[in-house]
mmCIF file of N, CA and C in Angstrom:
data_model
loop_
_atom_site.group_PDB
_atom_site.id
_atom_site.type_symbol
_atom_site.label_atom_id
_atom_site.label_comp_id
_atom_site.label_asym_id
_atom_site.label_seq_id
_atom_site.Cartn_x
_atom_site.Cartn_y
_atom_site.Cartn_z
ATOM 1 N N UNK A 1 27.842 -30.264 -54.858
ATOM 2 C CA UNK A 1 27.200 -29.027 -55.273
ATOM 3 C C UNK A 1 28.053 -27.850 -54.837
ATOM 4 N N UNK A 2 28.492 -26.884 -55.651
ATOM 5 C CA UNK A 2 29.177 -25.710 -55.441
ATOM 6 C C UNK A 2 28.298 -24.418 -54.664
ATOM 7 N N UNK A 3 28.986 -23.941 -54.165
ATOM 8 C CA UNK A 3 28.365 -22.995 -53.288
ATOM 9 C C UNK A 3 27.200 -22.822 -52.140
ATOM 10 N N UNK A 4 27.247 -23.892 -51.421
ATOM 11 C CA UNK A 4 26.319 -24.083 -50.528
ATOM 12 C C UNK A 4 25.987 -23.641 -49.630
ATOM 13 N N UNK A 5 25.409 -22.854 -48.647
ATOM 14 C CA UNK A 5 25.324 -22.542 -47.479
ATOM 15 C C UNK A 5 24.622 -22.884 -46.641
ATOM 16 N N UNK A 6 25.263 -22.357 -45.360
ATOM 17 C CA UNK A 6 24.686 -23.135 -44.240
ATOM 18 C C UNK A 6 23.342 -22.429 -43.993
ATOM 19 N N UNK A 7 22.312 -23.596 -43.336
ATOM 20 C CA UNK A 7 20.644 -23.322 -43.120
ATOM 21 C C UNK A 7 20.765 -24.148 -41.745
ATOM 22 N N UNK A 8 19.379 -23.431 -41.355
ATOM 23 C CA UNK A 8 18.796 -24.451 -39.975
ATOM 24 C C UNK A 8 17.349 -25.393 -40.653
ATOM 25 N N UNK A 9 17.150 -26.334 -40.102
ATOM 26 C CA UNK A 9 15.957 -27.226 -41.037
ATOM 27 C C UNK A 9 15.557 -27.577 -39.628
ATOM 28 N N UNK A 10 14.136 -27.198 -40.155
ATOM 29 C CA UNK A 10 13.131 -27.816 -38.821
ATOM 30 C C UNK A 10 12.272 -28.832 -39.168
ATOM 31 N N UNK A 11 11.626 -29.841 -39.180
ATOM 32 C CA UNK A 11 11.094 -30.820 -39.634
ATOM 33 C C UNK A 11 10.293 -31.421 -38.834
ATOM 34 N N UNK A 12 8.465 -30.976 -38.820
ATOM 35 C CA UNK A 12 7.723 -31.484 -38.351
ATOM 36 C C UNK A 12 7.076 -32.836 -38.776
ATOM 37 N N UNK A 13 7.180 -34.023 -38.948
ATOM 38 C CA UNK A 13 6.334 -35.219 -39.002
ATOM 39 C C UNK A 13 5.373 -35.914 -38.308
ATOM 40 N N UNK A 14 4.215 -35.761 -38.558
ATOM 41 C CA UNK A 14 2.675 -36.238 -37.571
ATOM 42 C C UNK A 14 2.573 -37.667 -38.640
ATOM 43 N N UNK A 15 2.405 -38.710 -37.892
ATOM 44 C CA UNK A 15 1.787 -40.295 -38.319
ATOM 45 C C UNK A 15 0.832 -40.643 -37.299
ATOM 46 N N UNK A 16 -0.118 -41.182 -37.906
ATOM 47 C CA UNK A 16 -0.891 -42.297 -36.525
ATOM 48 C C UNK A 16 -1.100 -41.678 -35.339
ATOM 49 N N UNK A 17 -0.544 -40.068 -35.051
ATOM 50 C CA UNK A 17 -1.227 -39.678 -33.855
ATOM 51 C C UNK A 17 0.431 -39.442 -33.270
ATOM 52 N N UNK A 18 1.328 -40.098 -33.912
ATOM 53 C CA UNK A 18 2.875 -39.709 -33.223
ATOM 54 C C UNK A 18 3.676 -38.670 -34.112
ATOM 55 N N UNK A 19 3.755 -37.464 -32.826
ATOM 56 C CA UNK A 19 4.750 -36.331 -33.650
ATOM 57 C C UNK A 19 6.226 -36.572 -33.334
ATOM 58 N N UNK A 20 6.996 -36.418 -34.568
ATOM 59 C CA UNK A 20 8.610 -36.111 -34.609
ATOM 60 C C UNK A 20 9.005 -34.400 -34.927
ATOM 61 N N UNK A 21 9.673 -34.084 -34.176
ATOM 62 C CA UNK A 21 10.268 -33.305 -34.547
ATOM 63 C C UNK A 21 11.777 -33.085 -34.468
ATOM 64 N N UNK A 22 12.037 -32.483 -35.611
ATOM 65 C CA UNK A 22 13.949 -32.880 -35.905
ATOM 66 C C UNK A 22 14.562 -31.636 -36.162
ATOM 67 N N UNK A 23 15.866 -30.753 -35.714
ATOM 68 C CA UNK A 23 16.122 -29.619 -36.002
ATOM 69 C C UNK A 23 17.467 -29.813 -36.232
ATOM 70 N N UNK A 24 17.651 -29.798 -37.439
ATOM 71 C CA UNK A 24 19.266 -30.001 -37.796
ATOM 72 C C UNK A 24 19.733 -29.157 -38.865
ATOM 73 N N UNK A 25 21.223 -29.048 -38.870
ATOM 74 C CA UNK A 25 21.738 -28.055 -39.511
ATOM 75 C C UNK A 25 22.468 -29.067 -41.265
ATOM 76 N N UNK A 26 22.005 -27.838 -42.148
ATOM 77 C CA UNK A 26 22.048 -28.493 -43.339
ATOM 78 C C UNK A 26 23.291 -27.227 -44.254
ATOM 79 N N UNK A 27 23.047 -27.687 -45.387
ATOM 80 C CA UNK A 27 23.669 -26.570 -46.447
ATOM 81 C C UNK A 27 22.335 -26.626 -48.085
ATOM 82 N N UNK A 28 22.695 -26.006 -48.299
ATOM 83 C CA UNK A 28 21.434 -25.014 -49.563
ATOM 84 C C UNK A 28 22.333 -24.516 -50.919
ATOM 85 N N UNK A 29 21.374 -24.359 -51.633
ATOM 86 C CA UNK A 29 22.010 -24.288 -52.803
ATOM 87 C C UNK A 29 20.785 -24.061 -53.711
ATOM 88 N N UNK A 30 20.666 -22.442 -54.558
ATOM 89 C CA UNK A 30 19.788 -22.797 -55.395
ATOM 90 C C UNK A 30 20.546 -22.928 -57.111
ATOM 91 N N UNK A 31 19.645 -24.047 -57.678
ATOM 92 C CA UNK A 31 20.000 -24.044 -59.021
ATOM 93 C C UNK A 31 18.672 -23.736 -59.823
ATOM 94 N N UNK A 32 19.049 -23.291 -60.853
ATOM 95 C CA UNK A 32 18.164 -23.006 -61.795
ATOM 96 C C UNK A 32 16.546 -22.568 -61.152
ATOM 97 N N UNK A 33 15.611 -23.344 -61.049
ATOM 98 C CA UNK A 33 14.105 -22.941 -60.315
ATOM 99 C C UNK A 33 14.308 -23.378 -58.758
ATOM 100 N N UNK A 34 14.824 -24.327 -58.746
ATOM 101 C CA UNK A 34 15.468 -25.191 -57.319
ATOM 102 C C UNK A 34 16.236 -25.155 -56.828
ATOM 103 N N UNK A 35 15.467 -25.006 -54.896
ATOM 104 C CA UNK A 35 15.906 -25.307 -54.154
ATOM 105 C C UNK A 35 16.479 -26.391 -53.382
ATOM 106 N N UNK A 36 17.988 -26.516 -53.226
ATOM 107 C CA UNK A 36 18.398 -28.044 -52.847
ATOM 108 C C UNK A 36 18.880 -27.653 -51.592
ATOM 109 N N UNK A 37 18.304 -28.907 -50.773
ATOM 110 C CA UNK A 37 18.822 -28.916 -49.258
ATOM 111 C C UNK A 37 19.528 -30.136 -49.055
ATOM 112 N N UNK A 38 20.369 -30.201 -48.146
ATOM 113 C CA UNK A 38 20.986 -31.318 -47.845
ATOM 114 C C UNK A 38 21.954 -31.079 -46.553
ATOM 115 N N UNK A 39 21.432 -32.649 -46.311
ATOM 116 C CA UNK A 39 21.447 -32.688 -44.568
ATOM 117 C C UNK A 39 22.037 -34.108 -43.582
ATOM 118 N N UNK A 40 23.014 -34.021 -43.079
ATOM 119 C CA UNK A 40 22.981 -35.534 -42.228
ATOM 120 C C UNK A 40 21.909 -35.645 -41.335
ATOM 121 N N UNK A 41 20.846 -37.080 -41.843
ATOM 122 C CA UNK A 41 20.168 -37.186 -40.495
ATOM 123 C C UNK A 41 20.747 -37.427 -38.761
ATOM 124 N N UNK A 42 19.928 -37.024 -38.335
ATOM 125 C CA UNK A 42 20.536 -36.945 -36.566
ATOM 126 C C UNK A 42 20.355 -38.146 -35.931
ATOM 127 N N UNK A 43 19.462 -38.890 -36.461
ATOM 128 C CA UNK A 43 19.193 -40.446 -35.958
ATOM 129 C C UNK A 43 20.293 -41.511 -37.174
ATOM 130 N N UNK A 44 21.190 -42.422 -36.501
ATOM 131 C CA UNK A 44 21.955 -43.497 -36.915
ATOM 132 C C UNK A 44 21.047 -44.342 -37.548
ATOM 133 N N UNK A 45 21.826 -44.811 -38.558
ATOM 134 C CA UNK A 45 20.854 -46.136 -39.929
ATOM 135 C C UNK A 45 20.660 -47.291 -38.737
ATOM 136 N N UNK A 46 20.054 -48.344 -39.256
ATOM 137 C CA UNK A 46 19.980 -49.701 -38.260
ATOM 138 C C UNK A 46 21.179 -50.413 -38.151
ATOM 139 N N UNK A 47 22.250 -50.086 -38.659
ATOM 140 C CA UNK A 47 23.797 -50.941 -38.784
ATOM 141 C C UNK A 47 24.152 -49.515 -37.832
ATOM 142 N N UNK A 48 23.824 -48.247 -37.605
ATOM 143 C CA UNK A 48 24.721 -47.616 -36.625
ATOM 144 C C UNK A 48 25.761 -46.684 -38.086
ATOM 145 N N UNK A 49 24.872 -46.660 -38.930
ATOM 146 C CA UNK A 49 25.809 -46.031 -40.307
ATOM 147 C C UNK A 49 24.958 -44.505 -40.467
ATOM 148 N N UNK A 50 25.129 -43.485 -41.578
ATOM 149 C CA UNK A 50 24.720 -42.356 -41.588
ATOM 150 C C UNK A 50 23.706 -42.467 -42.752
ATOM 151 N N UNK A 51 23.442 -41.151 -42.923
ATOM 152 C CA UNK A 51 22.442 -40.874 -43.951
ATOM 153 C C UNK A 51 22.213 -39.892 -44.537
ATOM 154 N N UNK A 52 22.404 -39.332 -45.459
ATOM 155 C CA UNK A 52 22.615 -38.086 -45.904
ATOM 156 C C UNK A 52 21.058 -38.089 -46.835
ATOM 157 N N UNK A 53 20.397 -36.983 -46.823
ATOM 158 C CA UNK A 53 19.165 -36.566 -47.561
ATOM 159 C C UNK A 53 19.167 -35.404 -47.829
ATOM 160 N N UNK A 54 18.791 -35.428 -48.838
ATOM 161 C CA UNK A 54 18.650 -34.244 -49.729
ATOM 162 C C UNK A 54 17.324 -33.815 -50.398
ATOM 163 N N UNK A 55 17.137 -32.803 -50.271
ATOM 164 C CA UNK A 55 15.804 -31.871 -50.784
ATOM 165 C C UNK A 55 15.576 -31.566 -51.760
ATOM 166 N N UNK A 56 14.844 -31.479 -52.402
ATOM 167 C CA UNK A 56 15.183 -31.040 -54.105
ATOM 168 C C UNK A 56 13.057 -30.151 -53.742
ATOM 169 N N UNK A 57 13.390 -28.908 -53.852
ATOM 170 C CA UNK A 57 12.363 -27.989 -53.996
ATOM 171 C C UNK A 57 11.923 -27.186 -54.915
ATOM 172 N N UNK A 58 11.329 -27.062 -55.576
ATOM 173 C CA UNK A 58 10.865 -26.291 -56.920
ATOM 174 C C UNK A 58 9.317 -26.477 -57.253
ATOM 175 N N UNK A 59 9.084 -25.245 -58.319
ATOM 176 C CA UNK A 59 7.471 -25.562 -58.579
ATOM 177 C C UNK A 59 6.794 -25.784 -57.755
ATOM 178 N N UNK A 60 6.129 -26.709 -57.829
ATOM 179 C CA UNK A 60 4.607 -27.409 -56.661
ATOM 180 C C UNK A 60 5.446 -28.724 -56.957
ATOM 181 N N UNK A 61 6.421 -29.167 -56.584
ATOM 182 C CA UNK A 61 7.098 -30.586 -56.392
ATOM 183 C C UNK A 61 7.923 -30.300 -55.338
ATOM 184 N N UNK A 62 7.842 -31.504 -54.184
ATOM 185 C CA UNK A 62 8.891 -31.445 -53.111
ATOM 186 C C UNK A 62 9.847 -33.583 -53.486
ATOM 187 N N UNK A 63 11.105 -32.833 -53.603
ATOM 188 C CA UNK A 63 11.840 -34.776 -53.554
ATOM 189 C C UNK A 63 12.695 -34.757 -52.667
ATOM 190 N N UNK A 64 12.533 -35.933 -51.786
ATOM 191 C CA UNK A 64 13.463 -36.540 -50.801
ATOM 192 C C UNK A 64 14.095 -37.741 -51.362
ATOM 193 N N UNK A 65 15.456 -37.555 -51.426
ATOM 194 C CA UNK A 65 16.853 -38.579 -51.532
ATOM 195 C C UNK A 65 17.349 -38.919 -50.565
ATOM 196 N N UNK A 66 17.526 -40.132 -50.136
ATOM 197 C CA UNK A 66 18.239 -40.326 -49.006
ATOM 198 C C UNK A 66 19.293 -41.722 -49.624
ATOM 199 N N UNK A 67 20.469 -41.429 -49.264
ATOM 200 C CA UNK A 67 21.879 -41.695 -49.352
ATOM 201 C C UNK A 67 22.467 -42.321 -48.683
ATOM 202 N N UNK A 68 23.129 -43.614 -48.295
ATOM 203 C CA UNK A 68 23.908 -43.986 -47.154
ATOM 204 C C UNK A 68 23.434 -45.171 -46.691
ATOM 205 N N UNK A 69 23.385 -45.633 -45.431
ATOM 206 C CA UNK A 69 22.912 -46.684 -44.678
ATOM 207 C C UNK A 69 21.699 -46.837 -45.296
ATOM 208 N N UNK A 70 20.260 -46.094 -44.906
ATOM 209 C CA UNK A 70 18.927 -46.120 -45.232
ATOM 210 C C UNK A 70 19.281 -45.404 -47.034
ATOM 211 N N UNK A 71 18.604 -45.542 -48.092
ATOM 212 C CA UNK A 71 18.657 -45.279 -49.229
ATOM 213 C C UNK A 71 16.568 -45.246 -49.631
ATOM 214 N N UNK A 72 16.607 -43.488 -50.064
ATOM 215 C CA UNK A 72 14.963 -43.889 -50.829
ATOM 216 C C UNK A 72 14.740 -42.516 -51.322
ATOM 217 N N UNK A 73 13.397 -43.238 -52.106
ATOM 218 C CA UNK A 73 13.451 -41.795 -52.791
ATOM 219 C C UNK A 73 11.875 -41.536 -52.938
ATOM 220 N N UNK A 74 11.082 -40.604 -52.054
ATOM 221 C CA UNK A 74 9.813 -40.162 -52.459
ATOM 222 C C UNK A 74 9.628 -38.609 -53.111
ATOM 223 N N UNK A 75 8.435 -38.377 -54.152
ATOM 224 C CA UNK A 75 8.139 -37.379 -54.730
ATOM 225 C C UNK A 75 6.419 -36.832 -54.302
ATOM 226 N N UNK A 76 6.764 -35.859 -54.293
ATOM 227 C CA UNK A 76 5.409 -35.364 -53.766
ATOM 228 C C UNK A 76 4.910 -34.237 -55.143
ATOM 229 N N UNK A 77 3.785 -34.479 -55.130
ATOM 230 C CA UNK A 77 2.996 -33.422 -56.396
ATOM 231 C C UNK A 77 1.335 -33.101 -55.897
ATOM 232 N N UNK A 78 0.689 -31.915 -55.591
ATOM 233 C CA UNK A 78 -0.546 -32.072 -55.558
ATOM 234 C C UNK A 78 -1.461 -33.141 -56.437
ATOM 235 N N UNK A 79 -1.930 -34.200 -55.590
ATOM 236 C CA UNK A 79 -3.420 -34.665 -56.313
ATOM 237 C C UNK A 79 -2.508 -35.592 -57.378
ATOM 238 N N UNK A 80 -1.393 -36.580 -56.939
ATOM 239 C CA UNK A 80 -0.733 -36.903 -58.407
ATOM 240 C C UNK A 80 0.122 -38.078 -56.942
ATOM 241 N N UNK A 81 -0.311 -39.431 -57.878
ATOM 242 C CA UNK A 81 0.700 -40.420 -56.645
ATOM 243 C C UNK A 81 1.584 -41.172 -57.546
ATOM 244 N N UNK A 82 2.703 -40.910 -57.514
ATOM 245 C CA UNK A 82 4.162 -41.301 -57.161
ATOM 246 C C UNK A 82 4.667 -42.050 -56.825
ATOM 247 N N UNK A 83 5.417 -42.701 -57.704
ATOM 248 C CA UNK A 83 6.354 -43.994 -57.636
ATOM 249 C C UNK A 83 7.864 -43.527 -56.619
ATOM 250 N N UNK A 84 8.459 -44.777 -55.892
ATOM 251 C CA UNK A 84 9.143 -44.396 -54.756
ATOM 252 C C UNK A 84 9.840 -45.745 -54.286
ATOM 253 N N UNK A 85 11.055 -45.579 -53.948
ATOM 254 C CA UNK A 85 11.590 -47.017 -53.237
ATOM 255 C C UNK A 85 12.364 -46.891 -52.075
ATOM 256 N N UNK A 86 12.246 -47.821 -51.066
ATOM 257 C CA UNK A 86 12.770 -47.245 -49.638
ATOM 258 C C UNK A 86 13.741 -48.861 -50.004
ATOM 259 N N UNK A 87 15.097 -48.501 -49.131
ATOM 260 C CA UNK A 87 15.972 -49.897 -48.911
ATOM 261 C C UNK A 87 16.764 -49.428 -47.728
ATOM 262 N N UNK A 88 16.813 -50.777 -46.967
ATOM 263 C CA UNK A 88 17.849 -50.509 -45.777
ATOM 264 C C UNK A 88 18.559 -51.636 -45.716
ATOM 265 N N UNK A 89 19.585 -52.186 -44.679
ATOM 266 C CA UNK A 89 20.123 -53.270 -44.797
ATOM 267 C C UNK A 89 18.806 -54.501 -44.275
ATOM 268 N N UNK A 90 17.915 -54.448 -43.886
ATOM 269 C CA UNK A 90 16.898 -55.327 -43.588
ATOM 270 C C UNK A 90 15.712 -55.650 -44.528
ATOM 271 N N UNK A 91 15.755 -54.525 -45.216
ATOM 272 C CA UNK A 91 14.068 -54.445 -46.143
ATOM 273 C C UNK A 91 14.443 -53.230 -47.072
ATOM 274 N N UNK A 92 13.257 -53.758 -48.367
ATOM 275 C CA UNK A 92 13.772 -53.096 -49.808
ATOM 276 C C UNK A 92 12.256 -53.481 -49.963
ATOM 277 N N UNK A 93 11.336 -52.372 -50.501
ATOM 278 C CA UNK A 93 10.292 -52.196 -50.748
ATOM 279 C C UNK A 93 10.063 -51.200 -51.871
ATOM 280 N N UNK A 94 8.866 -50.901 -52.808
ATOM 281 C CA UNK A 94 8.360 -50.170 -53.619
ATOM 282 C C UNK A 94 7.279 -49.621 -53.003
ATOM 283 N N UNK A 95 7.441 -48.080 -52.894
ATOM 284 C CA UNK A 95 6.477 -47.368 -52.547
ATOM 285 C C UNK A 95 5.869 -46.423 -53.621
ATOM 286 N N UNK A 96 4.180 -45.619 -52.968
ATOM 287 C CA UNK A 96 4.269 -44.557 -53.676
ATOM 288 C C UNK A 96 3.402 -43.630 -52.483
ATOM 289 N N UNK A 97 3.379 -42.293 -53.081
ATOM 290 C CA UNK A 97 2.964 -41.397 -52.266
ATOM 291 C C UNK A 97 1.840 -40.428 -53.139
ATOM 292 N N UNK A 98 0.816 -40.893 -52.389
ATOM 293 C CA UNK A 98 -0.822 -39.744 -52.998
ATOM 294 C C UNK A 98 -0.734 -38.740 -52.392
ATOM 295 N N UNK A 99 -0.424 -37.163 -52.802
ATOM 296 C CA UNK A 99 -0.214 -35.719 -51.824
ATOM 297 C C UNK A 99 -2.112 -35.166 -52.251
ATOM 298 N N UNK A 100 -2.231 -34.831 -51.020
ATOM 299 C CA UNK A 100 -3.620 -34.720 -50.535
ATOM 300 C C UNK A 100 -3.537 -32.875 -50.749
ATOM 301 N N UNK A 101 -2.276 -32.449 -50.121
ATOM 302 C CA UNK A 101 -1.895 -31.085 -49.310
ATOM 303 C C UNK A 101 -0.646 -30.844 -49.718
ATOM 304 N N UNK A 102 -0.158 -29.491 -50.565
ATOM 305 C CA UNK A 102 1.065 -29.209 -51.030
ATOM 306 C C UNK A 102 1.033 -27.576 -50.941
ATOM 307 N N UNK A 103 1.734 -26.909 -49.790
ATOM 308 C CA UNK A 103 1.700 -25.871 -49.960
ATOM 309 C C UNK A 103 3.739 -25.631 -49.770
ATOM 310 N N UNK A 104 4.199 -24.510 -50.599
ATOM 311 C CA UNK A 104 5.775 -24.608 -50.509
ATOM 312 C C UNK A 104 5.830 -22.577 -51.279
ATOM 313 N N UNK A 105 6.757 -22.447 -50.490
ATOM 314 C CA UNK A 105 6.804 -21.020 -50.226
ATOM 315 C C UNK A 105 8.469 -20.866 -50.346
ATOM 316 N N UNK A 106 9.192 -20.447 -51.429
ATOM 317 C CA UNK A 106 11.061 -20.568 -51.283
ATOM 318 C C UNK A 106 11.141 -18.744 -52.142
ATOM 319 N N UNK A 107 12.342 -18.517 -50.757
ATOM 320 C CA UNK A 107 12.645 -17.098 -50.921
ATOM 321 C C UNK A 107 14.183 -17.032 -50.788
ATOM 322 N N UNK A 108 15.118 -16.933 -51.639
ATOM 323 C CA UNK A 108 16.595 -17.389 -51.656
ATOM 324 C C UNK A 108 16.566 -19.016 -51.265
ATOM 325 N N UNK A 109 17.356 -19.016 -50.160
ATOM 326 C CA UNK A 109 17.792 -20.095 -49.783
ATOM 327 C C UNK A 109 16.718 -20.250 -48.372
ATOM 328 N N UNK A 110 15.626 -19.820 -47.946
ATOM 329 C CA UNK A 110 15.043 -20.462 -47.153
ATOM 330 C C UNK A 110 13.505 -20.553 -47.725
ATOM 331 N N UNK A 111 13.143 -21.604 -46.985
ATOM 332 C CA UNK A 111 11.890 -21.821 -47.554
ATOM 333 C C UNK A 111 10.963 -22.711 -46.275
ATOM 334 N N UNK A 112 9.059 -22.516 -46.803
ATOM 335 C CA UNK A 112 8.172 -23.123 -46.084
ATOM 336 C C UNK A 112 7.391 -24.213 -46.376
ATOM 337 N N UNK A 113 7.016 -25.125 -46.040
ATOM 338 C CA UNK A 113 6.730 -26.305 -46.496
ATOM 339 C C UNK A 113 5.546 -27.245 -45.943
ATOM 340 N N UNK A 114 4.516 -27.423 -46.335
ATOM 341 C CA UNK A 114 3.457 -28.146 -45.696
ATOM 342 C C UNK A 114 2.794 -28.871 -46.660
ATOM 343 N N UNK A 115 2.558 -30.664 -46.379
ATOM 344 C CA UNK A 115 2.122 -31.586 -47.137
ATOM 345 C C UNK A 115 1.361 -32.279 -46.472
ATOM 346 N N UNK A 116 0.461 -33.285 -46.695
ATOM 347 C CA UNK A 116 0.185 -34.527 -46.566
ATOM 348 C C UNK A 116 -0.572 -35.515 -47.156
ATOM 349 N N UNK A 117 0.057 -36.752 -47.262
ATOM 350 C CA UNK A 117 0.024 -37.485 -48.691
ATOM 351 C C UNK A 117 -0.481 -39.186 -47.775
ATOM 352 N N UNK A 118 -0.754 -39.454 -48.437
ATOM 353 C CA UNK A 118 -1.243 -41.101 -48.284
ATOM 354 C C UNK A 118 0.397 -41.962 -48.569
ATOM 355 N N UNK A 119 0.709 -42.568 -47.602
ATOM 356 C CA UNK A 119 2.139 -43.643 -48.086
ATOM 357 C C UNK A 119 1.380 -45.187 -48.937
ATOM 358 N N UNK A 120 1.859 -45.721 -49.317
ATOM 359 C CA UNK A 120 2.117 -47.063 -50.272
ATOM 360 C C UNK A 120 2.771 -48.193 -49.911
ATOM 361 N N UNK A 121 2.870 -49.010 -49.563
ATOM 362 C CA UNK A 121 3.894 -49.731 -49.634
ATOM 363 C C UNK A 121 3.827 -50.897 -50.550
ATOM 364 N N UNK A 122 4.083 -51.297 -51.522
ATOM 365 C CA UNK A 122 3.613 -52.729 -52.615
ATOM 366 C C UNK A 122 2.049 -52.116 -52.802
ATOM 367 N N UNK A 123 1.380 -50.947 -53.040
ATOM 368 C CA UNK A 123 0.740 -50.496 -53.544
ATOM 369 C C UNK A 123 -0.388 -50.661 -52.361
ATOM 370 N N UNK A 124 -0.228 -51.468 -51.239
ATOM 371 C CA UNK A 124 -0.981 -51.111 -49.908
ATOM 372 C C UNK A 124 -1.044 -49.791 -49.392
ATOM 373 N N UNK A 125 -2.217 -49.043 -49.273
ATOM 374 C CA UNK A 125 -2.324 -48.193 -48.053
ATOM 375 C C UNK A 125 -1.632 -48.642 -46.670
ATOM 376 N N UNK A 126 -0.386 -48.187 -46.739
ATOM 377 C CA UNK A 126 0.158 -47.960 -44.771
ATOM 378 C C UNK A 126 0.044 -47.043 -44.205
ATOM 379 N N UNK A 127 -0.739 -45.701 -44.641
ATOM 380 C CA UNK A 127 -1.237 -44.828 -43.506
ATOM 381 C C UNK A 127 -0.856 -43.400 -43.704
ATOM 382 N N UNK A 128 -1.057 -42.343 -43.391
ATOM 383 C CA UNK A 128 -1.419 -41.200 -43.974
ATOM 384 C C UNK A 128 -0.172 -40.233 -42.816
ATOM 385 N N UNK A 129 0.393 -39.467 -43.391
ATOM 386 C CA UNK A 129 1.507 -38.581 -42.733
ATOM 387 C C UNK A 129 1.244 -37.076 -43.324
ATOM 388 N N UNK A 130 1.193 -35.935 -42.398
ATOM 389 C CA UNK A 130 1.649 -34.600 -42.442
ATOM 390 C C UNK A 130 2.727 -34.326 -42.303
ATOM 391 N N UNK A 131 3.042 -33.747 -43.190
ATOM 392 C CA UNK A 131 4.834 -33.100 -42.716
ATOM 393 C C UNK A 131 4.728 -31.243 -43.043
ATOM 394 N N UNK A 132 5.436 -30.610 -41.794
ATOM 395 C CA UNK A 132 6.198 -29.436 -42.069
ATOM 396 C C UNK A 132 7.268 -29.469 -42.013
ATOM 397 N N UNK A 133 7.980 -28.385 -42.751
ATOM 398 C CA UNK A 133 8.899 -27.930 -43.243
ATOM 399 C C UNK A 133 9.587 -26.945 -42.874
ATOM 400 N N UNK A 134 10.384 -26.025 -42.520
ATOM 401 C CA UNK A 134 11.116 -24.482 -42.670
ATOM 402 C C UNK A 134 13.074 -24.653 -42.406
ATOM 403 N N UNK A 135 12.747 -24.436 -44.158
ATOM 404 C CA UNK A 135 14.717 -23.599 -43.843
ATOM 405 C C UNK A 135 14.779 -22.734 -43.895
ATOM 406 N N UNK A 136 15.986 -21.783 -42.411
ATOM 407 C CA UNK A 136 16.037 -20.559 -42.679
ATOM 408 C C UNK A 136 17.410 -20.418 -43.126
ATOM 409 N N UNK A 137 18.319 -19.808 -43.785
ATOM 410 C CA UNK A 137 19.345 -19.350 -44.400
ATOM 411 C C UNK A 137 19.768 -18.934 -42.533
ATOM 412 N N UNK A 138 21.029 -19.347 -42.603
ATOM 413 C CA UNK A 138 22.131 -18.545 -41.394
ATOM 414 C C UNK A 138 22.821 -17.660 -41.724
ATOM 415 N N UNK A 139 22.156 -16.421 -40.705
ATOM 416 C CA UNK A 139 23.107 -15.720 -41.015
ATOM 417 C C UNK A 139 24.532 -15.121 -41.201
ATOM 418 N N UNK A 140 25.182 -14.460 -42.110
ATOM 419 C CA UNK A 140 27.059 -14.284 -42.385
ATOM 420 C C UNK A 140 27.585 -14.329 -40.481
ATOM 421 N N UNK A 141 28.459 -15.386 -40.546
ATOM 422 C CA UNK A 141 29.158 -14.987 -39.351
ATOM 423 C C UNK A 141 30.025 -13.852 -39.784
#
């Protein structure tokens, strides 16, 4: 992607009662209605390999790509569940994701983000996740 710049990404994830939180530095890019983020995760794949994910923000739709060691792809839409596939070197599954909660707020290149959706796995309920969101654009050195 041409012209990207650098952002800070904060990334709240609540499951089952366990919070993650992840603060890593990404690059941005808007095209057309969308906002694209993209980011090396900070945690190593299960082989000790990388992972690159990418954001794709627009409308009332949030998509996560992930690239590399771990490979998947979920879509989020208010009230609308979604086909999705997670693969790693151990396990390759079909998911989908029911969004309960979709609120997304993008102003240039930073933006706010709050969901939570029911996960899938082979069309099983595995359990219900909140996620926040915020990229801020860095400022010109």
């Amino acid at each position: 992607m041409s012209k990207m710049r650098p952002v800070q990404i904060r990334l709240h994830s609540r499951y089952e009662g366990e919070d993650v939180l992840q603060e890593m530095q990404g690059e941005a890019v808007v095209k057309g209605a969308y906002l694209y983020v993209r980011y090396e995760e900070p945690q190593v794949g299960p082989e000790g390999g990388m992972t690159r994910t990418t954001l794709k923000l627009g409308g009332q739709s949030i998509k996560i790509i992930r690239h590399g060691e771990v490979e998947s792809e979920q879509t989020f839409e208010l009230d609308r569940k979604l086909p999705g596939f997670y693969r790693s070197p151990y396990m390759s599954f079909a998911l989908s994701t029911y969004t309960q909660k979709l609120e997304l707020s993008i102003q240039g290149l930073s933006a706010r983000a709050a969901w939570s959706y029911d996960f899938y796995r082979f069309d099983e309920e595995a359990g219900h996740f909140a996620i926040s969101l915020h990229i801020q654009e860095e400022p010109n050195s």
